[in-house]
Short mmCIF file of C-alpha atoms in Angstrom, two decimals:
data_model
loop_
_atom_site.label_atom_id
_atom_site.label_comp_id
_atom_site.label_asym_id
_atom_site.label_seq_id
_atom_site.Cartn_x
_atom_site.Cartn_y
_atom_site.Cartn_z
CA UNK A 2 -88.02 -148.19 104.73
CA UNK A 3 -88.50 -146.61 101.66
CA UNK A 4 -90.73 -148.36 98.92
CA UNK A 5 -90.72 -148.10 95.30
CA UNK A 6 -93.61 -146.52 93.55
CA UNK A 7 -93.26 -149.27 91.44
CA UNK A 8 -93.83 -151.51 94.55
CA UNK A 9 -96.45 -149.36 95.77
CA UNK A 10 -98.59 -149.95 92.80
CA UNK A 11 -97.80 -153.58 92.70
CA UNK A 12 -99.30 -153.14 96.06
CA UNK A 13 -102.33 -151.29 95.58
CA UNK A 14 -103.25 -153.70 93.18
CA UNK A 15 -102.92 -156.55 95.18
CA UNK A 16 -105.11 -155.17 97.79
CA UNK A 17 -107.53 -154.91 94.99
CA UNK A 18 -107.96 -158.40 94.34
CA UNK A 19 -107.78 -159.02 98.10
CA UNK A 20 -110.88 -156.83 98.13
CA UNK A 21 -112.83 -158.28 95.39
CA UNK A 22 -112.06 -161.43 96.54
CA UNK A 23 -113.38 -160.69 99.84
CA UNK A 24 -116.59 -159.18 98.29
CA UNK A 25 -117.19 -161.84 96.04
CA UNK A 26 -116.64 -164.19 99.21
CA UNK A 27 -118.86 -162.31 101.16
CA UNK A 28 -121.76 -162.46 98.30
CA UNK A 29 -121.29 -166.02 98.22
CA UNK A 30 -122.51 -166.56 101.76
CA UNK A 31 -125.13 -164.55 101.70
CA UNK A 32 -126.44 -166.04 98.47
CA UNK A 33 -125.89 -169.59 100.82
#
């Protein structure tokens, strides 16, 4: 499959937020 670059930043972005979410979750149970 090929995948748009426009889809591919779309993407990277997305993982983003799935990261800082995850951080932010993380931070939250320690803080717990």
């Amino acid at each position: 499959m090929i995948i748009p670059a426009i889809l591919e930043k779309d993407i990277e972005k997305i993982r983003e937020r799935v990261a800082a979410l995850a951080n932010a979750a993380t931070l939250i149970q320690i803080d717990v």
